[in-house]
Amino acid sequence: MKNTLIAAAIGACTTAAALPAQAQSSVSVYGLIDGAVEHYTNADAAGNGVTRSPSLGGGMFPSRIGFKGSEDLGGGLKAIFTLENGFAPDSGTINQGGRLFGRQAWVGLAGSWGQVTIGRNYNMLYVSSFDVDVFGPSQYGLGALDPAVPNGRSDNSVAYKGTFDGVTLGATYSLGRDTSAAGGASGTNCAGESATDAQACREWSALLRYDQPSWAVVAAYDRIHGSPTAANGLNTSDKTDSRLHVAGLVKGEGWKVGGGVLLRDNDGSATQPKSRLYYLGAAYNVTPLLTVDGQIGKLDYRATGNDTKQALVRATYLLSTRTAVYVAGGRLDNDGTAAVALSAGGSVGAGLSQTGIITGIKHSF
């Protein structure tokens, strides 16, 4: 018995010696929860207002919990991954069309040349909005005028991003951009990967950005293809929905100004396929703890008068480095038959204007 145990121990040591050295790895859990209450007018055609706790996003950022990690493979090469879930804090339900990790779910390699990841990735249209869009993916923001901007994620995709001396390059390619049948911007039922139609549900995007200490410029392009099952009018694979985003920002000590234009060409709409979205925002640190920001935007359809104008203002007070309280207000004017809601996931009577206010608390961990 003793000899058997000794032999087993020697065998285990021999096997361990034959394996590569244990690489250094790290895994972290992170998240953010943003709970808010809001009131807005003209929630229906009769002009009734509504008070609610929003589900799709908080007053500042959508809530999420995530896991990310890396492993040092040597020679400057790392294995990386991120799994990130989006949820509604008012009910605890899952967002992004019911996906378990609907915000991000990818694995890849990174080095001095950049990183390549495979899975559910941000597309470059979404990445191009970072910093230049002052309000970002908040409950009141550009997502009201074009929900595809803050929901820019692609299933079944390969993504690349790298930064070299201030120049950032990025690209994505998806074999089937959206496997969820939930509808809307978070799920459009376009799984793709078809043996009979190579274009069905394909998506590609590209980004070029240049950063200096006091300013930055960025351009990005995104194109999605439809399929017979796809939502939003893209019912064949030769129909596409394309967006070109060009933007920039300037900043100094305690202030920032950002703005841009988003040009859209959408085969899914027979009546108003072409549009332009303009926006301009600014943020100012009144004190180290208090920030005030504001933004204006306009969605201009080229073939109709169904345009929408937006004006936003917000104040954020830091209780700590992780916790903040805020209050924001907005005004949205719909022309013609436009029915764009001020609040993400909200409602409005066609052609009606809307005024809203939202307040809440954000905590990150």
mmCIF file of C-alpha atoms in Angstrom:
data_model
loop_
_atom_site.group_PDB
_atom_site.id
_atom_site.type_symbol
_atom_site.label_atom_id
_atom_site.label_comp_id
_atom_site.label_asym_id
_atom_site.label_seq_id
_atom_site.Cartn_x
_atom_site.Cartn_y
_atom_site.Cartn_z
ATOM 1 C CA MET A 1 0.000 0.000 0.000
ATOM 2 C CA LYS A 2 2.823 2.348 0.952
ATOM 3 C CA ASN A 3 4.646 1.630 -2.314
ATOM 4 C CA THR A 4 1.452 2.309 -4.277
ATOM 5 C CA LEU A 5 1.008 5.735 -2.669
ATOM 6 C CA ILE A 6 4.658 6.607 -3.351
ATOM 7 C CA ALA A 7 4.282 5.605 -7.003
ATOM 8 C CA ALA A 8 1.108 7.674 -7.357
ATOM 9 C CA ALA A 9 2.817 10.735 -5.866
ATOM 10 C CA ILE A 10 5.808 10.366 -8.203
ATOM 11 C CA GLY A 11 3.439 10.028 -11.171
ATOM 12 C CA ALA A 12 1.536 13.176 -10.191
ATOM 13 C CA CYS A 13 4.754 15.174 -9.857
ATOM 14 C CA THR A 14 5.986 13.937 -13.235
ATOM 15 C CA THR A 15 2.698 14.975 -14.890
ATOM 16 C CA ALA A 16 2.787 18.423 -13.260
ATOM 17 C CA ALA A 17 6.376 18.958 -14.389
ATOM 18 C CA ALA A 18 5.371 18.209 -17.984
ATOM 19 C CA LEU A 19 2.671 20.932 -17.972
ATOM 20 C CA PRO A 20 3.410 24.563 -18.886
ATOM 21 C CA ALA A 21 4.087 26.972 -16.030
ATOM 22 C CA GLN A 22 0.899 28.333 -14.479
ATOM 23 C CA ALA A 23 0.078 31.636 -16.188
ATOM 24 C CA GLN A 24 -1.008 34.595 -14.096
ATOM 25 C CA SER A 25 -4.724 35.250 -14.366
ATOM 26 C CA SER A 26 -7.292 37.578 -12.808
ATOM 27 C CA VAL A 27 -11.087 37.634 -12.673
ATOM 28 C CA SER A 28 -13.218 40.453 -11.294
ATOM 29 C CA VAL A 29 -16.911 41.021 -10.678
ATOM 30 C CA TYR A 30 -18.278 44.494 -11.323
ATOM 31 C CA GLY A 31 -21.595 46.211 -11.814
ATOM 32 C CA LEU A 32 -23.832 49.224 -11.612
ATOM 33 C CA ILE A 33 -27.382 49.709 -10.395
ATOM 34 C CA ASP A 34 -29.331 52.839 -11.231
ATOM 35 C CA GLY A 35 -32.845 53.254 -9.839
ATOM 36 C CA ALA A 36 -35.054 56.183 -10.823
ATOM 37 C CA VAL A 37 -38.561 57.640 -10.758
ATOM 38 C CA GLU A 38 -39.871 59.911 -13.498
ATOM 39 C CA HIS A 39 -42.943 61.833 -14.646
ATOM 40 C CA TYR A 40 -43.677 62.884 -18.214
ATOM 41 C CA THR A 41 -46.604 64.469 -20.027
ATOM 42 C CA ASN A 42 -48.640 63.391 -23.068
ATOM 43 C CA ALA A 43 -48.070 59.682 -22.590
ATOM 44 C CA ASP A 44 -51.053 58.931 -24.864
ATOM 45 C CA ALA A 45 -53.175 60.571 -27.543
ATOM 46 C CA ALA A 46 -55.517 61.965 -24.879
ATOM 47 C CA GLY A 47 -52.685 63.955 -23.319
ATOM 48 C CA ASN A 48 -52.479 62.051 -20.032
ATOM 49 C CA GLY A 49 -49.225 62.100 -18.082
ATOM 50 C CA VAL A 50 -47.625 59.159 -16.298
ATOM 51 C CA THR A 51 -45.402 58.629 -13.263
ATOM 52 C CA ARG A 52 -43.293 55.478 -13.365
ATOM 53 C CA SER A 53 -40.052 53.731 -12.508
ATOM 54 C CA PRO A 54 -38.334 53.034 -15.854
ATOM 55 C CA SER A 55 -37.208 49.542 -16.808
ATOM 56 C CA LEU A 56 -34.854 49.919 -19.767
ATOM 57 C CA GLY A 57 -32.301 52.232 -18.200
ATOM 58 C CA GLY A 58 -31.601 54.325 -15.173
ATOM 59 C CA GLY A 59 -31.596 58.088 -15.223
ATOM 60 C CA MET A 60 -27.858 58.019 -15.944
ATOM 61 C CA PHE A 61 -26.798 54.488 -16.961
ATOM 62 C CA PRO A 62 -28.476 51.118 -17.583
ATOM 63 C CA SER A 63 -27.975 48.667 -14.720
ATOM 64 C CA ARG A 64 -25.647 45.719 -15.207
ATOM 65 C CA ILE A 65 -23.529 43.061 -13.511
ATOM 66 C CA GLY A 66 -20.475 41.614 -15.180
ATOM 67 C CA PHE A 67 -17.481 39.317 -14.986
ATOM 68 C CA LYS A 68 -14.206 40.066 -16.736
ATOM 69 C CA GLY A 69 -10.795 38.526 -16.657
ATOM 70 C CA SER A 70 -7.461 38.031 -18.334
ATOM 71 C CA GLU A 71 -4.664 35.473 -18.386
ATOM 72 C CA ASP A 72 -1.048 36.329 -19.171
ATOM 73 C CA LEU A 73 0.088 33.921 -21.876
ATOM 74 C CA GLY A 74 3.602 35.329 -22.089
ATOM 75 C CA GLY A 75 5.338 37.358 -24.765
ATOM 76 C CA GLY A 76 2.902 40.236 -24.311
ATOM 77 C CA LEU A 77 -0.102 38.082 -25.233
ATOM 78 C CA LYS A 78 -3.194 37.801 -23.015
ATOM 79 C CA ALA A 79 -6.423 35.842 -23.112
ATOM 80 C CA ILE A 80 -9.385 38.076 -22.202
ATOM 81 C CA PHE A 81 -13.106 37.675 -21.636
ATOM 82 C CA THR A 82 -16.181 39.657 -20.552
ATOM 83 C CA LEU A 83 -19.670 38.456 -19.603
ATOM 84 C CA GLU A 84 -22.075 41.305 -18.832
ATOM 85 C CA ASN A 85 -25.762 41.073 -17.957
ATOM 86 C CA GLY A 86 -28.250 43.933 -18.252
ATOM 87 C CA PHE A 87 -31.249 44.009 -15.936
ATOM 88 C CA ALA A 88 -34.197 46.206 -14.949
ATOM 89 C CA PRO A 89 -33.816 47.342 -11.322
ATOM 90 C CA ASP A 90 -37.531 48.093 -10.929
ATOM 91 C CA SER A 91 -38.500 44.434 -11.452
ATOM 92 C CA GLY A 92 -35.265 42.433 -11.529
ATOM 93 C CA THR A 93 -35.975 41.133 -15.024
ATOM 94 C CA ILE A 94 -33.382 40.672 -17.779
ATOM 95 C CA ASN A 95 -33.038 43.289 -20.537
ATOM 96 C CA GLN A 96 -31.568 43.048 -24.076
ATOM 97 C CA GLY A 97 -34.288 40.782 -25.377
ATOM 98 C CA GLY A 98 -34.053 38.333 -22.489
ATOM 99 C CA ARG A 99 -30.397 37.389 -23.014
ATOM 100 C CA LEU A 100 -28.528 36.188 -19.929
ATOM 101 C CA PHE A 101 -25.448 38.209 -20.923
ATOM 102 C CA GLY A 102 -27.086 40.654 -23.303
ATOM 103 C CA ARG A 103 -24.714 43.567 -22.851
ATOM 104 C CA GLN A 104 -21.507 41.698 -23.680
ATOM 105 C CA ALA A 105 -20.410 38.062 -24.006
ATOM 106 C CA TRP A 106 -17.049 37.511 -25.644
ATOM 107 C CA VAL A 107 -13.627 35.874 -25.405
ATOM 108 C CA GLY A 108 -10.444 36.765 -27.242
ATOM 109 C CA LEU A 109 -6.756 37.619 -27.371
ATOM 110 C CA ALA A 110 -5.001 40.942 -26.738
ATOM 111 C CA GLY A 111 -1.504 42.254 -27.313
ATOM 112 C CA SER A 112 0.398 45.344 -28.379
ATOM 113 C CA TRP A 113 -1.371 45.025 -31.751
ATOM 114 C CA GLY A 114 -4.823 45.455 -30.173
ATOM 115 C CA GLN A 115 -7.467 42.859 -29.363
ATOM 116 C CA VAL A 116 -9.639 40.389 -31.248
ATOM 117 C CA THR A 117 -12.796 39.055 -29.591
ATOM 118 C CA ILE A 118 -15.507 36.583 -30.615
ATOM 119 C CA GLY A 119 -19.095 36.519 -29.307
ATOM 120 C CA ARG A 120 -21.623 39.264 -28.618
ATOM 121 C CA ASN A 121 -19.674 42.496 -29.109
ATOM 122 C CA TYR A 122 -20.342 46.220 -29.188
ATOM 123 C CA ASN A 123 -20.503 47.391 -32.786
ATOM 124 C CA MET A 124 -18.374 50.380 -33.774
ATOM 125 C CA LEU A 125 -21.357 52.720 -34.057
ATOM 126 C CA TYR A 126 -21.905 52.328 -30.305
ATOM 127 C CA VAL A 127 -18.180 52.644 -29.565
ATOM 128 C CA SER A 128 -18.014 55.865 -31.598
ATOM 129 C CA SER A 129 -20.530 57.540 -29.270
ATOM 130 C CA PHE A 130 -18.287 57.230 -26.190
ATOM 131 C CA ASP A 131 -17.321 60.669 -24.798
ATOM 132 C CA VAL A 132 -18.702 62.695 -27.715
ATOM 133 C CA ASP A 133 -22.301 61.997 -26.611
ATOM 134 C CA VAL A 134 -22.412 63.874 -23.293
ATOM 135 C CA PHE A 135 -25.547 62.136 -21.982
ATOM 136 C CA GLY A 136 -24.561 58.656 -23.167
ATOM 137 C CA PRO A 137 -26.965 55.702 -22.852
ATOM 138 C CA SER A 138 -29.176 57.360 -20.224
ATOM 139 C CA GLN A 139 -32.963 57.261 -19.892
ATOM 140 C CA TYR A 140 -33.147 60.708 -21.508
ATOM 141 C CA GLY A 141 -30.644 60.885 -24.364
ATOM 142 C CA LEU A 142 -29.933 60.249 -28.036
ATOM 143 C CA GLY A 143 -31.432 56.777 -27.637
ATOM 144 C CA ALA A 144 -34.845 58.428 -27.813
ATOM 145 C CA LEU A 145 -34.084 59.764 -31.293
ATOM 146 C CA ASP A 146 -32.320 56.611 -32.512
ATOM 147 C CA PRO A 147 -32.513 53.546 -30.219
ATOM 148 C CA ALA A 148 -29.891 51.716 -32.287
ATOM 149 C CA VAL A 149 -27.104 53.919 -30.894
ATOM 150 C CA PRO A 150 -27.187 52.803 -27.217
ATOM 151 C CA ASN A 151 -28.234 49.272 -28.236
ATOM 152 C CA GLY A 152 -25.347 48.751 -30.676
ATOM 153 C CA ARG A 153 -24.402 45.125 -30.040
ATOM 154 C CA SER A 154 -23.988 42.231 -32.475
ATOM 155 C CA ASP A 155 -24.470 38.511 -31.897
ATOM 156 C CA ASN A 156 -22.216 35.965 -33.657
ATOM 157 C CA SER A 157 -19.542 38.586 -34.246
ATOM 158 C CA VAL A 158 -15.788 39.002 -34.501
ATOM 159 C CA ALA A 159 -14.435 42.366 -33.346
ATOM 160 C CA TYR A 160 -11.075 44.110 -33.533
ATOM 161 C CA LYS A 161 -9.912 47.278 -31.784
ATOM 162 C CA GLY A 162 -6.456 48.770 -31.332
ATOM 163 C CA THR A 163 -4.962 52.145 -30.396
ATOM 164 C CA PHE A 164 -1.616 53.388 -31.739
ATOM 165 C CA ASP A 165 -0.216 56.838 -30.856
ATOM 166 C CA GLY A 166 -3.677 58.340 -30.404
ATOM 167 C CA VAL A 167 -5.222 56.620 -33.441
ATOM 168 C CA THR A 168 -7.893 54.018 -32.684
ATOM 169 C CA LEU A 169 -8.990 51.529 -35.338
ATOM 170 C CA GLY A 170 -11.971 49.232 -34.924
ATOM 171 C CA ALA A 171 -14.123 46.825 -36.922
ATOM 172 C CA THR A 172 -16.764 44.158 -36.414
ATOM 173 C CA TYR A 173 -18.316 41.487 -38.617
ATOM 174 C CA SER A 174 -21.385 39.503 -37.631
ATOM 175 C CA LEU A 175 -22.581 36.272 -39.245
ATOM 176 C CA GLY A 176 -26.035 36.713 -37.689
ATOM 177 C CA ARG A 177 -26.550 40.013 -35.932
ATOM 178 C CA ASP A 178 -29.509 39.327 -33.647
ATOM 179 C CA THR A 179 -30.787 35.990 -32.382
ATOM 180 C CA SER A 180 -33.514 37.432 -30.134
ATOM 181 C CA ALA A 181 -37.130 37.597 -31.276
ATOM 182 C CA ALA A 182 -38.080 40.198 -28.672
ATOM 183 C CA GLY A 183 -38.486 42.980 -31.244
ATOM 184 C CA GLY A 184 -37.441 46.601 -30.952
ATOM 185 C CA ALA A 185 -33.870 47.846 -30.764
ATOM 186 C CA SER A 186 -32.813 45.117 -28.316
ATOM 187 C CA GLY A 187 -34.017 42.144 -30.348
ATOM 188 C CA THR A 188 -34.942 42.037 -34.037
ATOM 189 C CA ASN A 189 -35.090 38.295 -34.825
ATOM 190 C CA CYS A 190 -32.267 38.081 -37.356
ATOM 191 C CA ALA A 191 -30.190 35.022 -36.496
ATOM 192 C CA GLY A 192 -28.674 34.608 -39.969
ATOM 193 C CA GLU A 193 -25.938 32.027 -40.608
ATOM 194 C CA SER A 194 -27.998 30.651 -43.484
ATOM 195 C CA ALA A 195 -26.676 28.097 -45.977
ATOM 196 C CA THR A 196 -29.067 29.387 -48.652
ATOM 197 C CA ASP A 197 -28.541 33.140 -48.196
ATOM 198 C CA ALA A 198 -25.037 34.356 -47.379
ATOM 199 C CA GLN A 199 -26.186 37.970 -46.832
ATOM 200 C CA ALA A 200 -29.056 37.269 -44.437
ATOM 201 C CA CYS A 201 -28.646 39.117 -41.130
ATOM 202 C CA ARG A 202 -25.030 40.030 -41.782
ATOM 203 C CA GLU A 203 -23.659 43.185 -40.131
ATOM 204 C CA TRP A 204 -20.359 45.012 -40.365
ATOM 205 C CA SER A 205 -19.012 48.189 -38.828
ATOM 206 C CA ALA A 206 -15.776 50.185 -38.852
ATOM 207 C CA LEU A 207 -14.304 52.991 -36.740
ATOM 208 C CA LEU A 208 -11.492 55.529 -36.970
ATOM 209 C CA ARG A 209 -10.741 57.852 -34.037
ATOM 210 C CA TYR A 210 -7.971 60.304 -33.215
ATOM 211 C CA ASP A 211 -7.366 61.596 -29.680
ATOM 212 C CA GLN A 212 -5.316 64.503 -28.376
ATOM 213 C CA PRO A 213 -5.236 65.718 -24.740
ATOM 214 C CA SER A 214 -7.782 68.499 -25.377
ATOM 215 C CA TRP A 215 -9.796 67.222 -28.357
ATOM 216 C CA ALA A 216 -10.850 64.172 -30.348
ATOM 217 C CA VAL A 217 -12.572 63.317 -33.631
ATOM 218 C CA VAL A 218 -14.255 60.073 -34.610
ATOM 219 C CA ALA A 219 -16.041 58.514 -37.579
ATOM 220 C CA ALA A 220 -17.881 55.188 -37.718
ATOM 221 C CA TYR A 221 -20.027 53.298 -40.201
ATOM 222 C CA ASP A 222 -22.464 50.455 -39.541
ATOM 223 C CA ARG A 223 -24.546 48.398 -41.997
ATOM 224 C CA ILE A 224 -27.055 45.651 -41.214
ATOM 225 C CA HIS A 225 -28.802 43.282 -43.627
ATOM 226 C CA GLY A 226 -32.307 41.911 -43.234
ATOM 227 C CA SER A 227 -33.930 38.520 -43.714
ATOM 228 C CA PRO A 228 -37.491 37.161 -44.140
ATOM 229 C CA THR A 229 -37.840 36.963 -40.331
ATOM 230 C CA ALA A 230 -36.207 40.279 -39.432
ATOM 231 C CA ALA A 231 -38.121 43.111 -37.772
ATOM 232 C CA ASN A 232 -38.357 46.793 -38.685
ATOM 233 C CA GLY A 233 -39.177 46.338 -42.369
ATOM 234 C CA LEU A 234 -35.906 44.658 -43.360
ATOM 235 C CA ASN A 235 -37.711 41.598 -44.717
ATOM 236 C CA THR A 236 -35.165 40.514 -47.359
ATOM 237 C CA SER A 237 -31.395 40.144 -47.169
ATOM 238 C CA ASP A 238 -30.778 42.729 -49.907
ATOM 239 C CA LYS A 239 -32.457 45.409 -47.763
ATOM 240 C CA THR A 240 -30.004 47.252 -45.547
ATOM 241 C CA ASP A 241 -30.020 49.862 -42.790
ATOM 242 C CA SER A 242 -26.837 51.970 -42.762
ATOM 243 C CA ARG A 243 -25.576 54.675 -40.415
ATOM 244 C CA LEU A 244 -22.585 57.013 -40.710
ATOM 245 C CA HIS A 245 -21.571 58.830 -37.516
ATOM 246 C CA VAL A 246 -19.107 61.743 -37.529
ATOM 247 C CA ALA A 247 -18.429 63.529 -34.229
ATOM 248 C CA GLY A 248 -15.876 65.292 -32.073
ATOM 249 C CA LEU A 249 -15.209 66.860 -28.697
ATOM 250 C CA VAL A 250 -13.112 69.546 -27.054
ATOM 251 C CA LYS A 251 -12.349 69.631 -23.340
ATOM 252 C CA GLY A 252 -10.510 71.555 -20.680
ATOM 253 C CA GLU A 253 -10.143 71.511 -16.926
ATOM 254 C CA GLY A 254 -13.644 70.832 -15.601
ATOM 255 C CA TRP A 255 -15.568 71.141 -18.887
ATOM 256 C CA LYS A 256 -16.326 69.311 -22.129
ATOM 257 C CA VAL A 257 -18.255 70.023 -25.341
ATOM 258 C CA GLY A 258 -19.202 67.219 -27.750
ATOM 259 C CA GLY A 259 -21.375 66.913 -30.804
ATOM 260 C CA GLY A 260 -21.908 65.205 -34.115
ATOM 261 C CA VAL A 261 -24.198 64.091 -36.896
ATOM 262 C CA LEU A 262 -25.570 60.645 -37.710
ATOM 263 C CA LEU A 263 -26.677 60.017 -41.307
ATOM 264 C CA ARG A 264 -29.032 57.093 -41.864
ATOM 265 C CA ASP A 265 -30.177 55.300 -45.036
ATOM 266 C CA ASN A 266 -32.858 52.737 -44.133
ATOM 267 C CA ASP A 267 -34.394 50.411 -46.745
ATOM 268 C CA GLY A 268 -36.794 49.185 -44.051
ATOM 269 C CA SER A 269 -38.868 52.380 -44.309
ATOM 270 C CA ALA A 270 -40.817 53.019 -47.501
ATOM 271 C CA THR A 271 -41.890 56.545 -46.503
ATOM 272 C CA GLN A 272 -38.883 58.094 -44.749
ATOM 273 C CA PRO A 273 -35.734 56.097 -45.483
ATOM 274 C CA LYS A 274 -33.210 58.929 -45.095
ATOM 275 C CA SER A 275 -32.605 60.941 -41.954
ATOM 276 C CA ARG A 276 -30.042 63.094 -40.200
ATOM 277 C CA LEU A 277 -29.585 63.266 -36.443
ATOM 278 C CA TYR A 278 -27.718 66.316 -35.124
ATOM 279 C CA TYR A 279 -26.646 66.768 -31.500
ATOM 280 C CA LEU A 280 -24.532 69.098 -29.365
ATOM 281 C CA GLY A 281 -23.862 68.768 -25.642
ATOM 282 C CA ALA A 282 -21.738 70.281 -22.891
ATOM 283 C CA ALA A 283 -20.766 69.361 -19.325
ATOM 284 C CA TYR A 284 -19.313 71.583 -16.596
ATOM 285 C CA ASN A 285 -17.981 70.666 -13.156
ATOM 286 C CA VAL A 286 -19.459 73.377 -10.916
ATOM 287 C CA THR A 287 -17.565 71.864 -7.969
ATOM 288 C CA PRO A 288 -15.557 68.630 -7.648
ATOM 289 C CA LEU A 289 -18.802 66.965 -6.503
ATOM 290 C CA LEU A 290 -21.415 68.683 -8.719
ATOM 291 C CA THR A 291 -21.635 68.390 -12.520
ATOM 292 C CA VAL A 292 -24.222 70.105 -14.731
ATOM 293 C CA ASP A 293 -24.662 69.021 -18.343
ATOM 294 C CA GLY A 294 -27.061 69.649 -21.189
ATOM 295 C CA GLN A 295 -27.680 68.529 -24.742
ATOM 296 C CA ILE A 296 -29.818 69.443 -27.737
ATOM 297 C CA GLY A 297 -30.651 67.191 -30.664
ATOM 298 C CA LYS A 298 -32.745 67.073 -33.806
ATOM 299 C CA LEU A 299 -33.919 64.091 -35.874
ATOM 300 C CA ASP A 300 -34.585 65.364 -39.404
ATOM 301 C CA TYR A 301 -36.317 63.104 -41.929
ATOM 302 C CA ARG A 302 -35.501 64.178 -45.479
ATOM 303 C CA ALA A 303 -38.734 63.109 -47.208
ATOM 304 C CA THR A 304 -41.312 64.159 -44.602
ATOM 305 C CA GLY A 305 -41.995 66.751 -41.931
ATOM 306 C CA ASN A 306 -42.121 64.121 -39.175
ATOM 307 C CA ASP A 307 -39.142 65.566 -37.338
ATOM 308 C CA THR A 308 -38.292 65.581 -33.635
ATOM 309 C CA LYS A 309 -36.363 68.095 -31.511
ATOM 310 C CA GLN A 310 -34.917 67.348 -28.083
ATOM 311 C CA ALA A 311 -33.479 69.469 -25.231
ATOM 312 C CA LEU A 312 -32.011 67.975 -22.034
ATOM 313 C CA VAL A 313 -30.432 69.216 -18.812
ATOM 314 C CA ARG A 314 -29.078 67.275 -15.832
ATOM 315 C CA ALA A 315 -27.352 67.823 -12.487
ATOM 316 C CA THR A 316 -25.314 65.061 -10.810
ATOM 317 C CA TYR A 317 -23.981 65.148 -7.256
ATOM 318 C CA LEU A 318 -21.345 62.681 -6.046
ATOM 319 C CA LEU A 319 -21.949 61.277 -2.567
ATOM 320 C CA SER A 320 -18.762 59.191 -2.992
ATOM 321 C CA THR A 321 -16.596 57.877 -5.803
ATOM 322 C CA ARG A 322 -19.147 55.094 -6.351
ATOM 323 C CA THR A 323 -22.493 56.688 -5.485
ATOM 324 C CA ALA A 324 -24.273 59.659 -7.055
ATOM 325 C CA VAL A 325 -27.720 61.243 -7.003
ATOM 326 C CA TYR A 326 -29.102 63.142 -9.975
ATOM 327 C CA VAL A 327 -32.059 64.995 -11.427
ATOM 328 C CA ALA A 328 -32.676 65.520 -15.138
ATOM 329 C CA GLY A 329 -35.320 67.236 -17.192
ATOM 330 C CA GLY A 330 -36.168 67.130 -20.858
ATOM 331 C CA ARG A 331 -38.375 68.552 -23.562
ATOM 332 C CA LEU A 332 -39.192 66.767 -26.818
ATOM 333 C CA ASP A 333 -41.210 68.245 -29.708
ATOM 334 C CA ASN A 334 -42.720 65.940 -32.329
ATOM 335 C CA ASP A 335 -43.763 67.406 -35.691
ATOM 336 C CA GLY A 336 -46.270 65.881 -38.085
ATOM 337 C CA THR A 337 -47.087 62.292 -37.145
ATOM 338 C CA ALA A 338 -43.825 61.632 -35.287
ATOM 339 C CA ALA A 339 -44.313 59.733 -32.023
ATOM 340 C CA VAL A 340 -40.858 59.709 -30.448
ATOM 341 C CA ALA A 341 -40.951 59.378 -26.645
ATOM 342 C CA LEU A 342 -38.650 61.420 -24.423
ATOM 343 C CA SER A 343 -37.963 58.458 -22.108
ATOM 344 C CA ALA A 344 -36.496 55.145 -23.344
ATOM 345 C CA GLY A 345 -39.285 52.569 -23.487
ATOM 346 C CA GLY A 346 -41.895 55.265 -22.866
ATOM 347 C CA SER A 347 -44.874 56.335 -24.927
ATOM 348 C CA VAL A 348 -46.252 59.551 -26.460
ATOM 349 C CA GLY A 349 -49.238 60.613 -28.519
ATOM 350 C CA ALA A 350 -48.455 61.102 -32.226
ATOM 351 C CA GLY A 351 -47.446 64.675 -33.014
ATOM 352 C CA LEU A 352 -47.457 65.709 -29.352
ATOM 353 C CA SER A 353 -44.717 67.408 -27.386
ATOM 354 C CA GLN A 354 -43.487 65.926 -24.147
ATOM 355 C CA THR A 355 -41.910 67.283 -20.977
ATOM 356 C CA GLY A 356 -40.376 65.052 -18.331
ATOM 357 C CA ILE A 357 -38.352 64.994 -15.146
ATOM 358 C CA ILE A 358 -36.422 62.081 -13.647
ATOM 359 C CA THR A 359 -34.483 61.646 -10.412
ATOM 360 C CA GLY A 360 -32.619 58.738 -8.930
ATOM 361 C CA ILE A 361 -29.488 57.232 -7.434
ATOM 362 C CA LYS A 362 -26.613 55.388 -9.112
ATOM 363 C CA HIS A 363 -24.169 53.040 -7.369
ATOM 364 C CA SER A 364 -21.280 51.186 -8.995
ATOM 365 C CA PHE A 365 -19.276 48.298 -7.562
#
